[in-house]
Coordinates of C-alpha atoms in Angstrom, one line a residue:
M1 CA 77.0 -25.6 -39.3
N2 CA 76.1 -28.1 -41.9
I3 CA 72.9 -28.7 -43.8
F4 CA 71.9 -31.5 -41.4
S5 CA 71.7 -29.0 -38.4
I6 CA 70.2 -26.2 -40.4
K7 CA 67.1 -28.1 -41.4
P8 CA 66.0 -28.8 -37.8
L9 CA 66.7 -25.2 -36.8
L10 CA 64.6 -23.9 -39.7
L11 CA 61.8 -26.3 -38.7
A12 CA 62.0 -25.2 -35.0
I13 CA 61.9 -21.5 -36.1
V14 CA 58.8 -22.2 -38.3
I15 CA 57.0 -24.1 -35.5
S16 CA 57.8 -21.3 -32.9
F17 CA 56.5 -18.7 -35.4
I18 CA 53.3 -20.6 -36.0
G19 CA 52.9 -21.1 -32.2
I20 CA 53.5 -17.4 -31.4
F21 CA 51.2 -16.3 -34.3
S22 CA 48.5 -18.7 -33.1
T23 CA 48.8 -17.4 -29.5
Y24 CA 48.5 -13.9 -30.8
T25 CA 45.4 -14.8 -32.8
I26 CA 43.8 -16.6 -29.8
S27 CA 44.6 -13.6 -27.5
L28 CA 42.8 -11.3 -29.9
K29 CA 39.7 -13.5 -30.0
V30 CA 39.8 -13.9 -26.2
T31 CA 40.2 -10.1 -25.8
E32 CA 37.1 -9.5 -28.0
Q33 CA 35.2 -12.1 -26.0
L34 CA 36.2 -10.7 -22.7
K35 CA 35.3 -7.2 -23.9
A36 CA 31.9 -8.3 -25.1
E37 CA 31.2 -10.1 -21.8
S38 CA 32.4 -7.1 -19.7
Y39 CA 30.3 -4.6 -21.7
E40 CA 27.3 -6.9 -21.4
K41 CA 27.9 -7.1 -17.6
I42 CA 28.2 -3.4 -17.3
E43 CA 25.1 -2.9 -19.3
N44 CA 23.1 -5.1 -17.0
I45 CA 24.5 -3.3 -14.0
A46 CA 23.5 0.0 -15.6
K47 CA 20.0 -1.3 -16.2
Q48 CA 19.8 -2.2 -12.5
V49 CA 20.9 1.3 -11.5
S50 CA 18.4 2.8 -13.8
S51 CA 15.7 0.5 -12.5
H52 CA 16.4 1.3 -8.9
F53 CA 16.3 5.0 -9.7
Q54 CA 13.0 4.7 -11.5
D55 CA 11.6 2.7 -8.6
A56 CA 12.5 5.5 -6.2
I57 CA 10.6 8.0 -8.5
D58 CA 7.6 5.6 -8.8
K59 CA 7.4 5.0 -5.0
S60 CA 7.5 8.8 -4.4
I61 CA 4.7 9.3 -6.9
N62 CA 2.6 6.6 -5.2
D63 CA 3.1 8.3 -1.8
L64 CA 2.1 11.7 -3.4
Q65 CA -1.0 10.1 -5.0
G66 CA -2.0 8.8 -1.5
L67 CA -1.7 12.3 0.0
Q68 CA -3.6 13.7 -3.0
A69 CA -6.4 11.2 -2.4
F70 CA -6.4 11.9 1.3
Y71 CA -7.0 15.6 0.9
S72 CA -9.5 15.2 -2.0
A73 CA -11.6 12.8 0.1
N74 CA -11.6 15.0 3.2
K75 CA -12.2 18.4 1.5
Q76 CA -9.1 20.1 2.9
H77 CA -10.4 20.0 6.6
F78 CA -7.1 19.0 8.2
S79 CA -5.1 20.2 11.1
Q80 CA -1.3 20.1 11.6
L81 CA -1.8 17.1 13.9
E82 CA -3.8 15.1 11.4
F83 CA -1.3 15.9 8.6
N84 CA 1.5 14.7 10.9
Q85 CA -0.4 11.5 11.7
Y86 CA -0.8 10.7 8.1
M87 CA 2.9 11.4 7.4
D88 CA 3.8 9.0 10.3
V89 CA 1.9 6.3 8.5
L90 CA 3.8 6.9 5.2
D91 CA 7.1 7.2 7.2
I92 CA 8.9 9.0 4.4
N93 CA 11.8 9.7 6.6
Q94 CA 12.9 6.1 6.1
R95 CA 12.8 6.3 2.3
G96 CA 16.0 8.3 1.9
Y97 CA 15.2 9.6 -1.6
I98 CA 12.4 12.2 -1.0
Q99 CA 13.2 15.5 0.8
A100 CA 9.7 16.4 1.9
M101 CA 5.9 16.2 1.3
S102 CA 3.7 19.2 1.8
W103 CA 0.1 20.4 1.6
V104 CA -0.2 23.7 -0.4
P105 CA -3.8 25.0 -0.3
L106 CA -5.2 27.6 -2.7
V107 CA -5.8 30.8 -0.7
K108 CA -7.8 33.6 -2.2
S109 CA -6.7 37.2 -1.5
S110 CA -9.8 37.9 0.5
E111 CA -9.1 34.8 2.7
K112 CA -5.4 35.5 3.3
E113 CA -5.6 37.1 6.8
R114 CA -8.1 34.5 8.1
F115 CA -5.9 31.7 6.7
E116 CA -2.7 33.1 8.3
A117 CA -4.5 33.4 11.6
L118 CA -5.7 29.8 11.4
I119 CA -2.2 28.5 10.8
R120 CA -0.6 30.8 13.4
A121 CA -2.8 29.0 16.0
Q122 CA -0.6 25.9 15.2
Q123 CA 2.6 27.7 14.0
P124 CA 3.0 31.1 15.7
D125 CA 5.5 32.6 13.3
F126 CA 3.6 31.7 10.1
D127 CA 3.4 34.3 7.3
I128 CA 2.9 33.9 3.5
M129 CA 6.3 34.6 2.1
E130 CA 8.2 35.1 -1.2
R131 CA 11.7 35.8 -2.3
D132 CA 12.7 39.3 -3.3
A133 CA 15.2 40.3 -6.0
Q134 CA 18.1 39.6 -3.6
G135 CA 16.8 36.1 -2.8
K136 CA 15.7 37.0 0.7
L137 CA 12.4 35.7 2.2
V138 CA 9.9 38.6 2.6
K139 CA 6.1 38.9 3.1
S140 CA 4.3 38.1 -0.1
K141 CA 2.9 40.9 -2.3
V142 CA -0.8 41.4 -2.9
R143 CA -2.0 38.8 -5.4
P144 CA -5.4 37.5 -6.5
H145 CA -4.6 34.2 -4.8
Y146 CA -1.7 32.4 -3.0
T147 CA -0.3 28.9 -2.8
P148 CA 1.6 28.8 0.5
V149 CA 3.2 25.7 2.0
A150 CA 0.8 25.1 5.0
Y151 CA 2.1 21.8 6.3
V152 CA 5.4 20.0 5.6
S153 CA 7.0 16.7 6.6
N154 CA 9.8 16.3 7.8
Y155 CA 9.3 19.6 9.6
Q156 CA 12.7 19.9 11.3
V157 CA 14.6 19.7 8.0
N158 CA 12.1 21.7 5.9
K159 CA 10.6 24.3 8.3
Q160 CA 12.3 27.1 6.3
A161 CA 9.9 26.4 3.4
L162 CA 6.8 26.8 5.6
G163 CA 4.6 29.7 4.3
F164 CA 6.5 30.1 1.0
D165 CA 4.1 31.1 -1.8
L166 CA 4.9 28.7 -4.7
N167 CA 2.9 31.1 -7.0
S168 CA 5.6 33.8 -6.5
N169 CA 8.2 31.9 -8.5
D170 CA 7.8 31.6 -12.4
I171 CA 9.0 28.0 -12.7
R172 CA 6.8 26.8 -9.8
R173 CA 3.8 28.9 -11.0
Q174 CA 4.0 27.4 -14.5
S175 CA 3.9 23.8 -13.1
L176 CA 1.1 24.8 -10.7
E177 CA -1.1 26.2 -13.5
L178 CA -0.3 23.2 -15.8
A179 CA -1.3 20.7 -13.0
R180 CA -4.5 22.7 -12.3
D181 CA -5.6 23.0 -15.9
S182 CA -4.7 19.4 -16.9
G183 CA -5.7 17.6 -13.8
R184 CA -2.4 15.6 -14.0
M185 CA 0.7 15.5 -11.8
T186 CA 3.4 17.7 -13.2
T187 CA 7.1 18.1 -12.5
T188 CA 8.9 21.4 -12.3
A189 CA 12.2 22.2 -14.1
K190 CA 15.4 22.4 -12.0
I191 CA 15.0 24.9 -9.1
K192 CA 16.7 26.1 -6.0
L193 CA 14.8 24.7 -2.9
I194 CA 13.9 27.2 -0.2
Q195 CA 15.3 24.9 2.4
E196 CA 18.5 24.2 0.5
T197 CA 21.7 25.3 2.2
G198 CA 24.2 23.8 -0.2
S199 CA 24.6 23.8 -4.0
S200 CA 22.3 21.0 -4.9
A201 CA 19.4 21.6 -7.2
G202 CA 15.9 20.3 -6.6
F203 CA 12.5 19.8 -8.2
L204 CA 8.8 19.5 -7.2
I205 CA 6.2 16.9 -8.3
I206 CA 2.8 18.7 -8.0
A207 CA -0.5 16.9 -7.7
P208 CA -3.7 19.0 -7.9
V209 CA -6.5 18.4 -5.4
Y210 CA -10.1 19.2 -6.4
Q211 CA -13.3 19.5 -4.4
Q212 CA -14.8 16.1 -4.6
D213 CA -18.4 17.1 -5.2
L214 CA -17.7 19.4 -8.2
P215 CA -17.2 18.3 -11.9
I216 CA -13.7 18.5 -13.3
D217 CA -14.2 17.5 -16.9
T218 CA -13.1 20.8 -18.5
K219 CA -10.3 23.2 -17.8
E220 CA -12.8 25.9 -16.4
Q221 CA -14.4 23.3 -14.1
R222 CA -11.0 22.2 -12.8
I223 CA -10.0 25.9 -12.1
T224 CA -13.2 26.3 -10.2
A225 CA -13.0 23.0 -8.2
L226 CA -9.3 23.4 -7.2
I227 CA -8.7 23.5 -3.5
G228 CA -4.8 23.1 -3.4
Y229 CA -1.9 20.9 -4.2
A230 CA -0.1 17.9 -2.7
T231 CA 3.6 18.3 -3.4
G232 CA 6.6 16.1 -3.3
V233 CA 9.9 17.9 -2.7
F234 CA 13.1 16.3 -4.0
R235 CA 16.8 17.2 -3.6
I236 CA 18.6 15.9 -6.7
D237 CA 21.9 15.0 -4.9
T238 CA 19.9 13.0 -2.2
L239 CA 17.8 11.3 -4.9
M240 CA 21.0 10.2 -6.7
E241 CA 22.8 8.9 -3.6
N242 CA 21.7 5.3 -3.9
A243 CA 22.3 5.1 -7.6
K244 CA 25.7 6.8 -7.2
A245 CA 26.7 4.4 -4.4
R246 CA 26.1 1.4 -6.6
A247 CA 27.8 3.2 -9.6
D248 CA 30.9 4.0 -7.5
I249 CA 31.2 0.3 -6.6
E250 CA 31.2 -0.7 -10.2
A251 CA 33.4 2.3 -11.3
L252 CA 30.6 4.0 -13.3
E253 CA 29.9 7.7 -13.8
L254 CA 26.3 9.1 -13.8
S255 CA 24.6 12.1 -15.3
L256 CA 21.0 13.1 -15.3
L257 CA 19.5 15.3 -18.0
D258 CA 16.2 17.1 -18.4
I259 CA 15.8 17.0 -22.2
N260 CA 12.6 19.0 -22.3
Q261 CA 12.9 21.9 -24.8
E262 CA 11.7 24.4 -22.1
N263 CA 13.8 24.9 -19.0
G264 CA 15.8 21.7 -19.7
G265 CA 19.5 21.0 -19.1
S266 CA 21.8 19.1 -16.9
L267 CA 20.4 18.0 -13.5
Y268 CA 23.3 16.0 -12.1
G269 CA 26.9 15.2 -13.2
Q270 CA 28.6 15.6 -16.5
I271 CA 29.8 13.0 -19.0
E272 CA 31.9 14.3 -21.9
D273 CA 33.6 12.5 -24.8
K274 CA 32.6 9.0 -23.6
D275 CA 30.3 6.3 -24.7
F276 CA 27.5 5.7 -22.3
F277 CA 24.3 3.8 -21.7
S278 CA 21.2 6.0 -21.8
F279 CA 17.9 5.2 -20.0
D280 CA 14.6 7.2 -20.2
I281 CA 13.2 8.0 -16.8
N282 CA 9.4 8.3 -16.5
I283 CA 8.5 11.3 -14.4
P284 CA 5.2 13.3 -14.6
D285 CA 5.0 15.7 -17.5
R286 CA 8.8 15.9 -18.2
Q287 CA 11.3 13.8 -20.1
W288 CA 14.5 12.8 -18.2
Q289 CA 17.5 10.8 -19.3
L290 CA 19.9 8.9 -17.0
N291 CA 23.3 8.4 -18.6
I292 CA 25.8 5.9 -17.2
A293 CA 29.4 5.7 -18.5
L294 CA 32.5 3.8 -17.6
N295 CA 35.3 5.7 -15.8
D296 CA 38.8 5.7 -17.3
M297 CA 40.3 2.9 -15.2
L298 CA 37.4 0.5 -15.8
L299 CA 37.5 1.3 -19.5
K300 CA 41.2 0.6 -19.6
N301 CA 40.7 -2.7 -17.7
I302 CA 38.1 -3.8 -20.2
E303 CA 39.9 -2.7 -23.3
S304 CA 43.3 -4.3 -22.2
P305 CA 42.5 -7.3 -19.9
T306 CA 45.5 -8.4 -17.8
V307 CA 44.8 -12.0 -18.5
I308 CA 45.7 -11.5 -22.2
K309 CA 49.2 -10.6 -21.2
W310 CA 49.5 -13.9 -19.4
I311 CA 48.0 -15.8 -22.3
L312 CA 50.6 -14.1 -24.7
F313 CA 53.5 -14.8 -22.3
G314 CA 52.4 -18.4 -21.7
G315 CA 51.8 -19.1 -25.4
I316 CA 55.2 -17.7 -26.4
V317 CA 57.0 -19.7 -23.7
I318 CA 55.2 -22.9 -24.7
S319 CA 55.9 -22.3 -28.4
L320 CA 59.6 -21.8 -27.7
L321 CA 59.9 -24.9 -25.5
L322 CA 58.0 -26.9 -28.1
A323 CA 60.3 -25.6 -30.9
F324 CA 63.3 -26.6 -28.8
A325 CA 62.0 -30.1 -28.1
I326 CA 61.3 -30.6 -31.9
Y327 CA 64.7 -29.3 -32.7
A328 CA 66.4 -31.8 -30.3
L329 CA 64.3 -34.6 -31.7
Q330 CA 65.1 -33.8 -35.3
V331 CA 68.8 -33.6 -34.5
A332 CA 68.6 -37.0 -32.8
V333 CA 66.8 -38.5 -35.9
I334 CA 69.4 -37.1 -38.3
R335 CA 72.2 -38.6 -36.2
A336 CA 70.5 -41.9 -36.2
K337 CA 70.3 -41.8 -40.0
N338 CA 74.0 -40.9 -40.3
I339 CA 74.8 -43.9 -38.1
S340 CA 72.6 -46.1 -40.3
H341 CA 74.5 -44.9 -43.4
L342 CA 77.8 -45.5 -41.8
S343 CA 76.7 -49.1 -41.0
E344 CA 75.8 -49.7 -44.6
A345 CA 79.2 -48.3 -45.7
L346 CA 80.9 -50.7 -43.3
Q347 CA 78.9 -53.6 -44.6
N348 CA 80.0 -52.7 -48.2
Q349 CA 83.5 -52.5 -47.1
N350 CA 83.3 -55.9 -45.5
S351 CA 82.0 -57.4 -48.7
Q352 CA 84.9 -55.9 -50.6
L353 CA 87.3 -57.4 -48.1
E354 CA 85.8 -60.8 -48.4
K355 CA 86.2 -60.6 -52.2
K356 CA 89.8 -59.6 -51.8
V357 CA 90.3 -62.6 -49.4
A358 CA 89.0 -64.9 -52.1
D359 CA 91.2 -63.3 -54.8
R360 CA 94.3 -62.7 -52.7
T361 CA 94.5 -65.4 -50.0
Q362 CA 98.2 -65.2 -49.8
S363 CA 98.2 -61.4 -49.5
L364 CA 95.5 -61.4 -46.7
A365 CA 97.6 -63.8 -44.7
D366 CA 100.3 -61.2 -44.6
K367 CA 97.9 -58.5 -43.5
N368 CA 96.0 -60.6 -40.9
A369 CA 97.0 -58.2 -38.1
Q370 CA 95.6 -55.2 -40.0
L371 CA 92.4 -57.1 -40.7
K372 CA 92.0 -57.8 -36.9
T373 CA 92.4 -54.1 -36.2
N374 CA 89.7 -53.3 -38.8
I375 CA 87.3 -55.8 -37.2
D376 CA 87.9 -54.2 -33.7
E377 CA 87.1 -50.8 -35.1
L378 CA 83.9 -52.2 -36.7
T379 CA 82.8 -53.7 -33.3
T380 CA 83.4 -50.3 -31.6
Q381 CA 81.4 -48.4 -34.2
R382 CA 78.5 -50.9 -33.9
A383 CA 78.5 -50.4 -30.1
L384 CA 78.5 -46.6 -30.7
L385 CA 75.5 -47.0 -33.1
S386 CA 73.6 -49.0 -30.4
S387 CA 74.3 -46.3 -27.8
L388 CA 73.1 -43.5 -30.1
M389 CA 69.9 -45.4 -30.9
K390 CA 69.2 -45.7 -27.2
E391 CA 69.8 -41.9 -26.8
A392 CA 67.3 -41.2 -29.6
D393 CA 64.7 -43.3 -27.8
A394 CA 65.4 -41.6 -24.5
A395 CA 65.1 -38.1 -26.2
K396 CA 61.8 -39.1 -27.7
V397 CA 60.4 -40.2 -24.3
L398 CA 61.7 -37.0 -22.7
A399 CA 60.0 -34.8 -25.4
E400 CA 56.7 -36.6 -24.8
L401 CA 57.0 -36.0 -21.0
R402 CA 57.8 -32.4 -21.5
S403 CA 54.8 -31.9 -23.7
V404 CA 52.5 -33.4 -21.0
D405 CA 54.2 -31.1 -18.3
L406 CA 53.7 -28.1 -20.6
A407 CA 50.0 -28.8 -21.0
R408 CA 49.5 -29.2 -17.3
S409 CA 51.5 -26.0 -16.6
N410 CA 49.4 -24.1 -19.1
K411 CA 46.2 -25.2 -17.4
D412 CA 47.5 -24.3 -13.9
L413 CA 48.6 -20.9 -15.3
D414 CA 45.1 -20.2 -16.7
E415 CA 43.5 -21.0 -13.3
F416 CA 46.0 -18.8 -11.5
A417 CA 45.4 -16.0 -13.9
Y418 CA 41.7 -16.2 -13.3
V419 CA 42.1 -16.1 -9.6
A420 CA 44.7 -13.3 -9.7
S421 CA 42.5 -11.1 -11.9
H422 CA 39.4 -11.6 -9.8
D423 CA 39.2 -12.9 -6.2
L424 CA 42.8 -12.2 -5.1
K425 CA 42.5 -8.5 -6.2
A426 CA 39.2 -7.8 -4.3
P427 CA 40.6 -8.0 -0.7
L428 CA 43.8 -6.2 -1.8
R429 CA 41.7 -3.3 -3.2
G430 CA 39.7 -3.2 0.1
I431 CA 42.9 -3.1 2.2
D432 CA 44.3 -0.3 0.0
Q433 CA 41.1 1.7 0.4
L434 CA 41.1 1.2 4.2
A435 CA 44.8 2.2 4.4
T436 CA 44.0 5.4 2.4
W437 CA 41.2 6.2 4.9
V438 CA 43.5 5.6 7.9
V439 CA 46.1 8.0 6.4
E440 CA 43.4 10.6 5.7
D441 CA 42.1 10.3 9.3
L442 CA 45.7 10.6 10.7
E443 CA 46.3 13.7 8.5
E444 CA 43.0 15.2 9.6
G445 CA 43.5 14.2 13.3
N446 CA 40.3 12.2 13.3
L447 CA 41.3 9.2 15.4
E448 CA 37.8 7.9 16.2
E449 CA 37.3 5.9 13.1
I450 CA 40.9 4.5 12.8
P451 CA 40.2 1.4 15.1
A452 CA 37.2 0.5 13.0
H453 CA 39.2 0.9 9.8
L454 CA 42.1 -1.2 11.2
K455 CA 39.6 -3.9 12.3
M456 CA 38.1 -4.0 8.8
M457 CA 41.6 -4.2 7.4
R458 CA 42.5 -7.1 9.6
N459 CA 39.3 -8.9 8.5
R460 CA 40.2 -8.5 4.9
I461 CA 43.7 -9.7 5.5
K462 CA 42.3 -12.8 7.3
R463 CA 39.9 -13.3 4.3
L464 CA 42.9 -13.1 1.9
E465 CA 44.8 -15.6 4.1
T466 CA 41.8 -18.0 4.0
L467 CA 41.5 -17.5 0.3
L468 CA 45.2 -18.4 -0.3
N469 CA 45.0 -21.4 2.1
D470 CA 41.9 -22.7 0.3
L471 CA 43.6 -22.1 -3.1
L472 CA 46.6 -24.1 -1.9
T473 CA 44.3 -26.9 -0.7
Y474 CA 42.5 -26.9 -4.0
S475 CA 45.8 -27.1 -6.0
R476 CA 47.1 -30.0 -3.9
A477 CA 43.9 -32.0 -4.1
N478 CA 44.3 -35.5 -5.6
R479 CA 48.1 -35.2 -5.5
Q480 CA 48.8 -37.0 -2.2
Q481 CA 49.7 -40.6 -2.3
N482 CA 46.8 -42.4 -0.6
S483 CA 46.4 -46.1 0.3
I484 CA 43.3 -48.2 -0.1
S485 CA 41.7 -49.5 3.1
D486 CA 38.4 -51.1 4.2
I487 CA 36.0 -48.6 5.7
D488 CA 32.5 -48.8 7.3
S489 CA 30.9 -45.6 5.8
K490 CA 28.3 -45.4 8.6
V491 CA 31.0 -45.3 11.3
V492 CA 33.1 -42.9 9.3
I493 CA 30.2 -40.5 8.9
N494 CA 29.2 -40.7 12.6
D495 CA 32.8 -39.8 13.6
L496 CA 33.0 -36.9 11.1
F497 CA 29.7 -35.5 12.3
S498 CA 30.9 -35.5 15.9
L499 CA 34.0 -33.4 14.7
V500 CA 32.2 -30.7 12.7
A501 CA 28.8 -30.4 14.5
P502 CA 28.3 -28.0 17.5
L503 CA 27.7 -29.5 21.0
E504 CA 24.0 -29.1 20.6
G505 CA 21.3 -28.0 18.2
F506 CA 22.0 -30.4 15.2
T507 CA 21.0 -34.0 14.9
L508 CA 22.1 -36.7 12.4
T509 CA 20.1 -39.6 11.0
I510 CA 21.9 -42.3 9.0
K511 CA 19.9 -44.9 7.1
D512 CA 20.8 -48.6 7.6
N513 CA 21.8 -49.1 3.9
L514 CA 25.3 -47.5 4.1
P515 CA 27.9 -49.8 2.7
R516 CA 31.3 -51.3 3.8
F517 CA 33.8 -51.2 1.0
S518 CA 37.5 -50.7 0.0
T519 CA 38.5 -47.2 -1.1
Y520 CA 40.9 -44.3 -0.5
R521 CA 39.9 -43.2 3.0
A522 CA 41.3 -39.6 3.1
P523 CA 39.6 -38.1 0.0
F524 CA 36.3 -39.9 0.9
E525 CA 36.4 -38.4 4.4
Q526 CA 37.3 -34.9 3.0
V527 CA 34.2 -34.9 0.7
V528 CA 31.8 -36.0 3.5
R529 CA 33.4 -33.6 6.1
N530 CA 33.0 -30.6 3.7
L531 CA 29.4 -31.5 2.9
L532 CA 28.5 -31.9 6.6
S533 CA 30.3 -28.7 7.5
N534 CA 28.6 -26.9 4.6
A535 CA 25.1 -28.0 5.8
I536 CA 25.8 -26.8 9.4
K537 CA 27.6 -23.5 8.5
H538 CA 25.0 -22.3 6.1
H539 CA 22.0 -23.3 8.1
D540 CA 19.6 -20.4 8.9
K541 CA 18.6 -21.7 12.3
E542 CA 20.4 -22.7 15.5
Q543 CA 18.9 -26.1 15.3
G544 CA 18.8 -28.4 12.4
H545 CA 18.6 -32.0 11.2
I546 CA 20.8 -33.8 8.6
Q547 CA 19.9 -37.1 7.0
I548 CA 22.3 -39.4 5.1
G549 CA 21.5 -42.3 2.9
C550 CA 23.0 -44.3 0.0
T551 CA 21.9 -46.1 -3.1
E552 CA 24.0 -48.0 -5.6
T553 CA 24.4 -48.6 -9.3
D554 CA 26.5 -51.2 -11.1
E555 CA 29.8 -49.3 -10.6
F556 CA 29.1 -46.6 -7.9
Y557 CA 27.6 -45.9 -4.5
V558 CA 25.5 -42.8 -4.6
F559 CA 25.5 -41.0 -1.2
S560 CA 23.0 -38.3 -0.3
I561 CA 23.3 -35.6 2.4
E562 CA 20.0 -33.9 3.1
D563 CA 19.5 -30.8 5.4
D564 CA 16.5 -28.7 6.4
G565 CA 18.3 -25.4 5.9
P566 CA 17.4 -22.4 3.8
G567 CA 17.8 -24.2 0.5
I568 CA 19.4 -22.9 -2.7
S569 CA 17.6 -21.3 -5.6
P570 CA 17.8 -23.4 -8.9
N571 CA 19.4 -20.3 -10.5
Y572 CA 22.6 -21.0 -8.5
H573 CA 22.8 -24.9 -8.7
E574 CA 25.7 -24.7 -11.2
D575 CA 27.5 -21.5 -9.8
I576 CA 28.0 -23.0 -6.3
F577 CA 30.5 -25.5 -7.6
K578 CA 32.7 -22.8 -9.2
M579 CA 35.8 -21.5 -7.5
F580 CA 35.2 -18.7 -5.0
K581 CA 31.5 -18.6 -5.5
T582 CA 29.3 -17.7 -2.4
L583 CA 25.6 -16.9 -2.3
R584 CA 26.1 -14.3 0.4
P585 CA 28.3 -11.2 0.4
R586 CA 31.9 -11.9 1.4
D587 CA 31.6 -9.7 4.5
E588 CA 28.7 -11.9 5.8
T589 CA 30.3 -15.3 5.4
E590 CA 33.4 -17.0 6.8
G591 CA 34.1 -19.2 3.8
S592 CA 36.1 -18.5 0.7
G593 CA 33.8 -20.3 -1.7
M594 CA 36.2 -23.1 -2.3
G595 CA 34.5 -25.9 -0.4
L596 CA 32.1 -27.2 -3.0
A597 CA 34.7 -26.6 -5.8
L598 CA 37.1 -28.8 -3.9
I599 CA 34.4 -31.5 -3.4
K600 CA 33.7 -31.4 -7.2
K601 CA 37.4 -31.7 -8.0
I602 CA 37.9 -34.7 -5.7
V603 CA 34.7 -36.6 -6.8
E604 CA 35.4 -36.1 -10.5
H605 CA 39.0 -37.2 -10.0
Y606 CA 37.6 -40.6 -9.0
S607 CA 35.2 -40.7 -12.0
G608 CA 32.2 -39.7 -9.9
E609 CA 29.7 -36.9 -10.1
V610 CA 28.3 -34.4 -7.5
I611 CA 24.9 -32.6 -7.9
V612 CA 22.5 -30.6 -5.8
K613 CA 18.7 -30.7 -5.6
S614 CA 17.0 -27.9 -3.7
V615 CA 14.1 -25.5 -3.6
L616 CA 14.6 -22.1 -1.9
G617 CA 13.3 -22.3 1.7
Q618 CA 12.9 -26.1 1.7
G619 CA 16.4 -27.3 2.5
C620 CA 18.8 -29.0 0.0
T621 CA 20.2 -32.5 -0.8
F622 CA 23.7 -33.1 -2.2
Y623 CA 24.4 -36.4 -4.1
F624 CA 27.8 -37.7 -4.9
S625 CA 28.8 -41.0 -6.5
W626 CA 31.9 -42.9 -5.3
P627 CA 33.4 -46.0 -7.1
K628 CA 32.5 -49.4 -5.5
G629 CA 35.8 -51.1 -6.2
E630 CA 38.6 -51.4 -8.8
I631 CA 39.3 -47.8 -8.0
E632 CA 42.8 -47.9 -9.6
S633 CA 41.4 -49.2 -12.9
S634 CA 38.7 -46.6 -12.9
M635 CA 41.2 -43.8 -12.4
M636 CA 43.5 -45.2 -15.1
E637 CA 40.7 -45.3 -17.6
Q638 CA 39.8 -41.8 -16.8
K639 CA 43.4 -40.6 -17.3

């Protein structure tokens, strides 16, 4: 290997090193950006989970305040029937996050027997009860006063708590006395509910009820005016179900802490040695903290994104190919220079020969044959020089073409990496989960749910097939060889509507100003067909009306397709044109979210623009611009 081949090799090595180093640097920056975006997204989701949890607490407090006001206004004169009627109005059974609501009157020792007899008229087995040292329910001991559960809703689930004296338990009694003395709602520490058959802890929110016509300005006045308590009963596992369901979807872990110095501690879950988001939960008279952390798999995906591996791999491949192309180009240039030097040497030799001819005419005559041979060799070398120059030009053009191909391949790779790491994985994860359920059902002998799981699995497979077909259509867009033809846009749109519209229920109005012009027919029809199909498919009624019009500028026709459907919120006017974006959950829509992205790709390929104008609930109008003429020139300028 001589010095002329070493220099291009060294240059190629340096360029490949720079490319690989740049790729690594970019991958680090992209990793940090992706991590920042992922953590920001998780934080927003955590805030939503915390907000929903706080809403459940607030709604329960509102219901309890209503029951408190109900008893305060009516001075405790309520029967079981009236209590049940009021509970039917609240309909707490549909809330899902509150275990029970109950009325707990204050019963003095002297009134105990009369009170029990009054309740037994409605509940024959009623007694004021308490737990003994072994945890069994027994009749309450003699006390100055009692606070038994008189009425409870939902009765069937919570009837075991009926008659239980809250005053017999230290934690409950402390909260009762604090609520009575302060006049505020209070929350107990973590307790074991009377009606609890499992291992879940619970708590009570207690609202004092006073006799309305007595003053309650001081502690002594409130003690005198107290007639009972409205209580909300909560099972912590049930209260956390909605938040946990959302957290499980997002691969998050939850824990709930009571951080009060007295009777505090863990209420739900446990998060150790992990970073987490903390949110203060407002609950009467206590301080709770909801902690939300990432599980190990989600943390691993955020810290080491799969797309970075593709970026590194693609960058290294491109760097090596670029280095090889530059090496080949440099070798060709060096060879061209060598040929040039050889030509100069031949010219010098020719001059020397001419001088010798002048000086030695007689000698050259004897060597005429040899001179002819030299001339033939010179001609051959010049032909070789011309051939090498052509090879150098061809190598340069080939290097430029490879550079363009590499850039396009890199873009396609980025798009595929995006799809592979997001939308293609979602159906596969769903299929994997359903398959796991089917295996578990087979192992347990539970065959009832297997058909439903298999049906859901088929639906996800069909959704994945639709996703792949739409991705293929998207990748092939604008690659077909189309021919220009004269079209009447009004006739074309009428024909397309008859193809995509149902037999009845939808009508079409076309304004008279639609043009006739020369264009590529196939892509134009695909844009209009997708927009018509989109207007019909996403309509919220069985009947609808679509109106199509057209205006024009110096270079474009601007078509408008207006429907009277549900409309689109301005917050989503940009997102709907992105790949695989839908405004409804994937299980509620047939589409893959590629329709509008495909439209945008086709229109922009022909130098046009597509936009949407809509207000939620008032329909929407899509506008797209299409070149009037000289479409080939327009596309070439764009390229």
